[in-house]
CSV table of N, CA and C in Angstrom, one decimal:
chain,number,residue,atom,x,y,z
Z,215,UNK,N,-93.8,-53.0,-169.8
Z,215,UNK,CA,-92.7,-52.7,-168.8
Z,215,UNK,C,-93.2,-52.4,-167.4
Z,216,UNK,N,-94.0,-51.4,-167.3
Z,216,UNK,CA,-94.4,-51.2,-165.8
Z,216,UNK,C,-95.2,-52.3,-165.2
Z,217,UNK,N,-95.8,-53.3,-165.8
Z,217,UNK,CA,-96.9,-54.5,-165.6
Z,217,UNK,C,-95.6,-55.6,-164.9
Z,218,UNK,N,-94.5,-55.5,-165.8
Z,218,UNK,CA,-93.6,-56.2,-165.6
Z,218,UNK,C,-93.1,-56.4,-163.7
Z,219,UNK,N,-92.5,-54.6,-163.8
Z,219,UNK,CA,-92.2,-54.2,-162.6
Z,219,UNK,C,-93.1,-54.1,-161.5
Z,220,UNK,N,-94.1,-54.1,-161.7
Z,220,UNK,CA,-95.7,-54.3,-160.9
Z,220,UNK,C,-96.0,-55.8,-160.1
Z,221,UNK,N,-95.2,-56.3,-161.4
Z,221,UNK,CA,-95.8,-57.7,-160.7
Z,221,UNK,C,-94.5,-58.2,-159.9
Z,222,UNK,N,-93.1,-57.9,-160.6
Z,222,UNK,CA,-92.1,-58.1,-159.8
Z,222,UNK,C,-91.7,-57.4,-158.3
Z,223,UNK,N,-91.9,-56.3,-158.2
Z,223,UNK,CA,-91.7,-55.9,-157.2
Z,223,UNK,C,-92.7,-55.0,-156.3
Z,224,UNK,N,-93.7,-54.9,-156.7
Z,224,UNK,CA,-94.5,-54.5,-156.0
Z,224,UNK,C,-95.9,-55.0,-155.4
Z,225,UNK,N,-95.9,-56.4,-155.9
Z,225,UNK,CA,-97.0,-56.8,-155.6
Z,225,UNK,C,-97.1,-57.6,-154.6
Z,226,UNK,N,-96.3,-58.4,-154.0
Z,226,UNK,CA,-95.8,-58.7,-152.7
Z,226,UNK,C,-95.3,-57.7,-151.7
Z,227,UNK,N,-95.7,-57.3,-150.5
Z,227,UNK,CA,-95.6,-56.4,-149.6
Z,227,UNK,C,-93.9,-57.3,-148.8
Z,228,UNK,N,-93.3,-57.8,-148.7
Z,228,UNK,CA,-92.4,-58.3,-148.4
Z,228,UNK,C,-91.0,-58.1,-149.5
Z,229,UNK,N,-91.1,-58.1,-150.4
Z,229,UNK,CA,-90.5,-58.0,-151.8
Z,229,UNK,C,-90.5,-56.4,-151.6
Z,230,UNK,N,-91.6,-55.4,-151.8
Z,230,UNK,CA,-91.4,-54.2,-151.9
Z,230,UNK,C,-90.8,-53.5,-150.6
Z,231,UNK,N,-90.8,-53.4,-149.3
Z,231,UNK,CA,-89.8,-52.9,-148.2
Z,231,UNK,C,-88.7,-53.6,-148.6
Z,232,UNK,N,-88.3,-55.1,-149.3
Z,232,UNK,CA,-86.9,-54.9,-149.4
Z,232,UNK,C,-86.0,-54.4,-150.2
Z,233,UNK,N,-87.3,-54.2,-151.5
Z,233,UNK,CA,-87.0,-53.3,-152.3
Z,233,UNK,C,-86.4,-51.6,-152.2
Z,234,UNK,N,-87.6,-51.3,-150.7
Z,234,UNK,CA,-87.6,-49.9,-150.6
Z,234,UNK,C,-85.9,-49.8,-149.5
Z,235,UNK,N,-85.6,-50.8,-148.6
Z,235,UNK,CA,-84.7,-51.3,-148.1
Z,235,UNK,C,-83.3,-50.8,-148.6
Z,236,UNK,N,-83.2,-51.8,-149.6
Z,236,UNK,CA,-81.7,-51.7,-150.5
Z,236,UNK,C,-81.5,-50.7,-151.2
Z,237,UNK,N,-82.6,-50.2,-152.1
Z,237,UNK,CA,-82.9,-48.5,-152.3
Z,237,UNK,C,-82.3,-48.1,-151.5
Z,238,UNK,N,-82.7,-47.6,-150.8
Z,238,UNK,CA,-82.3,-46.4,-149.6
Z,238,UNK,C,-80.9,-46.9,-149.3
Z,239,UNK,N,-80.0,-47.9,-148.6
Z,239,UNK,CA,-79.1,-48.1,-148.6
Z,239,UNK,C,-78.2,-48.0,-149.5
Z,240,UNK,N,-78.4,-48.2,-150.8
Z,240,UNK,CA,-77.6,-47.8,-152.0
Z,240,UNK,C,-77.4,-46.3,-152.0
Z,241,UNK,N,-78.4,-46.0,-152.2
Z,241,UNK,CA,-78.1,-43.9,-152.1
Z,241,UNK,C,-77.6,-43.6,-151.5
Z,242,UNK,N,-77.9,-44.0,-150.4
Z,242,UNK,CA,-77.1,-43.4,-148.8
Z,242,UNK,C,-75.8,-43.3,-149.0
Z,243,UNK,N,-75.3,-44.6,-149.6
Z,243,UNK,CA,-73.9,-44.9,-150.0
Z,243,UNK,C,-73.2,-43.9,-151.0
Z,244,UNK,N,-74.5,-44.1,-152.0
Z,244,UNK,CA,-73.5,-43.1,-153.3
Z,244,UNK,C,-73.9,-41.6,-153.1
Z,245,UNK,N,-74.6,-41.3,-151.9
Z,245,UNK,CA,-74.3,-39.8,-151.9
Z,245,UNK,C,-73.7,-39.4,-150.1
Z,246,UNK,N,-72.9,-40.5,-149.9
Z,246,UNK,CA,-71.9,-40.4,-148.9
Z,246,UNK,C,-70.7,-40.3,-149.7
Z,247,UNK,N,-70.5,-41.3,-150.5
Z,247,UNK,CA,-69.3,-40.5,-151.7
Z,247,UNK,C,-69.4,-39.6,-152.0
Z,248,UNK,N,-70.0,-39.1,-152.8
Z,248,UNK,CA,-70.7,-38.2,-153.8
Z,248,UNK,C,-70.2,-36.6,-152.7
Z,249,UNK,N,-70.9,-36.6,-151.7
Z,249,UNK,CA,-70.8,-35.1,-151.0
Z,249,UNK,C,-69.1,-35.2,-150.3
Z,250,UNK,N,-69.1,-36.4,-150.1
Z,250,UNK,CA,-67.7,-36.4,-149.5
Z,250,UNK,C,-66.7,-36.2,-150.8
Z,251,UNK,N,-67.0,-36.4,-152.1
Z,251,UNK,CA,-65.9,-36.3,-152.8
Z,251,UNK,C,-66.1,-34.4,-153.0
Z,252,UNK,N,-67.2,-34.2,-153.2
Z,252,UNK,CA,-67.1,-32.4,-153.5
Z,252,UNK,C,-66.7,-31.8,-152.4
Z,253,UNK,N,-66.6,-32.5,-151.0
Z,253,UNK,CA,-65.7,-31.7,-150.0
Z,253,UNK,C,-64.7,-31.9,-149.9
Z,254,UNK,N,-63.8,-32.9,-150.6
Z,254,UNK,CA,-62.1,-32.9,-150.7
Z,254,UNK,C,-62.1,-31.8,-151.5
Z,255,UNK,N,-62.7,-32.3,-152.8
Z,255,UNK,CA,-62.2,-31.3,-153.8
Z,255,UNK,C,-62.3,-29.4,-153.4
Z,256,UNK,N,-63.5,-29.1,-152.6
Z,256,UNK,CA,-63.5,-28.2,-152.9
Z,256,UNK,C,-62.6,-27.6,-151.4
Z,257,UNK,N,-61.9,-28.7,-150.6
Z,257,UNK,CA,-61.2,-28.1,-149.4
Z,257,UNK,C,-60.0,-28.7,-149.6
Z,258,UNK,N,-59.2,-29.0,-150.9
Z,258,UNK,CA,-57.9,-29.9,-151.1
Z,258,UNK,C,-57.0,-28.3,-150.2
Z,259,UNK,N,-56.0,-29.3,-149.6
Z,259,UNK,CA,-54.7,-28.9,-149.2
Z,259,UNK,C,-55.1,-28.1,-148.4
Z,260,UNK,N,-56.5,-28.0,-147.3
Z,260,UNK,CA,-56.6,-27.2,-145.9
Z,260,UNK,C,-57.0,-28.2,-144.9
Z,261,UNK,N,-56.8,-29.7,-145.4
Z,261,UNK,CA,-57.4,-30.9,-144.7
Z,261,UNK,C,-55.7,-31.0,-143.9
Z,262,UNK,N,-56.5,-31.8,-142.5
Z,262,UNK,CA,-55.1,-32.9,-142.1
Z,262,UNK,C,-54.8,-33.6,-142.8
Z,263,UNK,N,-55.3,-34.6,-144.0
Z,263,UNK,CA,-54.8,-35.2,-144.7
Z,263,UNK,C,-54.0,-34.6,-145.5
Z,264,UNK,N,-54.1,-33.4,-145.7
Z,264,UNK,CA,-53.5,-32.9,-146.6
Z,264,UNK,C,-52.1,-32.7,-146.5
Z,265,UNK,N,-51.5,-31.6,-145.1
Z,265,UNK,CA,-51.2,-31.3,-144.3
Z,265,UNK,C,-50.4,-31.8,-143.4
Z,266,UNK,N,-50.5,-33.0,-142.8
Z,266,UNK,CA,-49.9,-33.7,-142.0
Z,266,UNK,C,-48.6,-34.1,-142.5
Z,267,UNK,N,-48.1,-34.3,-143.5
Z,267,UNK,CA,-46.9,-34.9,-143.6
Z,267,UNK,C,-45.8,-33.7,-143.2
Z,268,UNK,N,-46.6,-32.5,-143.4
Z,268,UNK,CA,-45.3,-31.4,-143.0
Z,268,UNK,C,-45.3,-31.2,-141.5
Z,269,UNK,N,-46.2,-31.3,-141.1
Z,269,UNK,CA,-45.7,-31.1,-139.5
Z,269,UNK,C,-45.7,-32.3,-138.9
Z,270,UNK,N,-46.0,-33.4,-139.6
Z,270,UNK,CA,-45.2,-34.8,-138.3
Z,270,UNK,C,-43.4,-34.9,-139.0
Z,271,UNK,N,-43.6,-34.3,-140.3
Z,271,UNK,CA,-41.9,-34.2,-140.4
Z,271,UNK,C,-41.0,-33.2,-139.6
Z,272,UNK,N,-41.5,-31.9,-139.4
Z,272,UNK,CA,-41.0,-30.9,-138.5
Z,272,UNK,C,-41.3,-31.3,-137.0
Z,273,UNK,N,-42.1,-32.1,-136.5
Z,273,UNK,CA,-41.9,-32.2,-135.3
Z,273,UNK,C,-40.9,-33.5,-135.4
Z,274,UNK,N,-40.6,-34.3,-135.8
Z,274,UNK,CA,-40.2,-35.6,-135.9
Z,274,UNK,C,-38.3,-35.5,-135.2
Z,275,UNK,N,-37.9,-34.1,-135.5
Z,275,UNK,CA,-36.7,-33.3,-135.0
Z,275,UNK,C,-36.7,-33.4,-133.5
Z,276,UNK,N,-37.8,-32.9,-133.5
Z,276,UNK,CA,-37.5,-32.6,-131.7
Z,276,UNK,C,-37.7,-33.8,-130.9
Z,277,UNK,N,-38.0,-35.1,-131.4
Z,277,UNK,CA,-38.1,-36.1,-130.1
Z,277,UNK,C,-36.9,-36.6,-130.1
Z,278,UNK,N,-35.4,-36.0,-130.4
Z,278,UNK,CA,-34.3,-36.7,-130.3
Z,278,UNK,C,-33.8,-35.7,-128.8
């Protein structure tokens, strides 16, 4: 198995940066979700998204 992966991806120096490449951009990705999902959760209902529907409904009165 490791001889396998040896020869596939690491033994060409062009192959391995794009290896190291798409790595790093995958993570990036899943722990841009990942931290962003434990800060909804752990801040539900003190977000503007949360929030917003009640005060664009209560202001929505006064532009008449």
């Amino acid at each position: 198995m490791a001889s396998v992966i040896n020869s596939t991806l690491f033994k060409r120096n062009a192959i391995f940066l794009s290896t190291v490449f798409v790595s790093a951009f995958a993570l990036e990705i899943v722990w841009d979700n990942a931290s962003a999902g434990v800060w909804d959760s752990i801040n539900r209902g003190r977000q503007w998204k949360d929030i917003k529907q009640k005060y664009l409904a209560e202001g929505d009165d006064d532009d008449e």
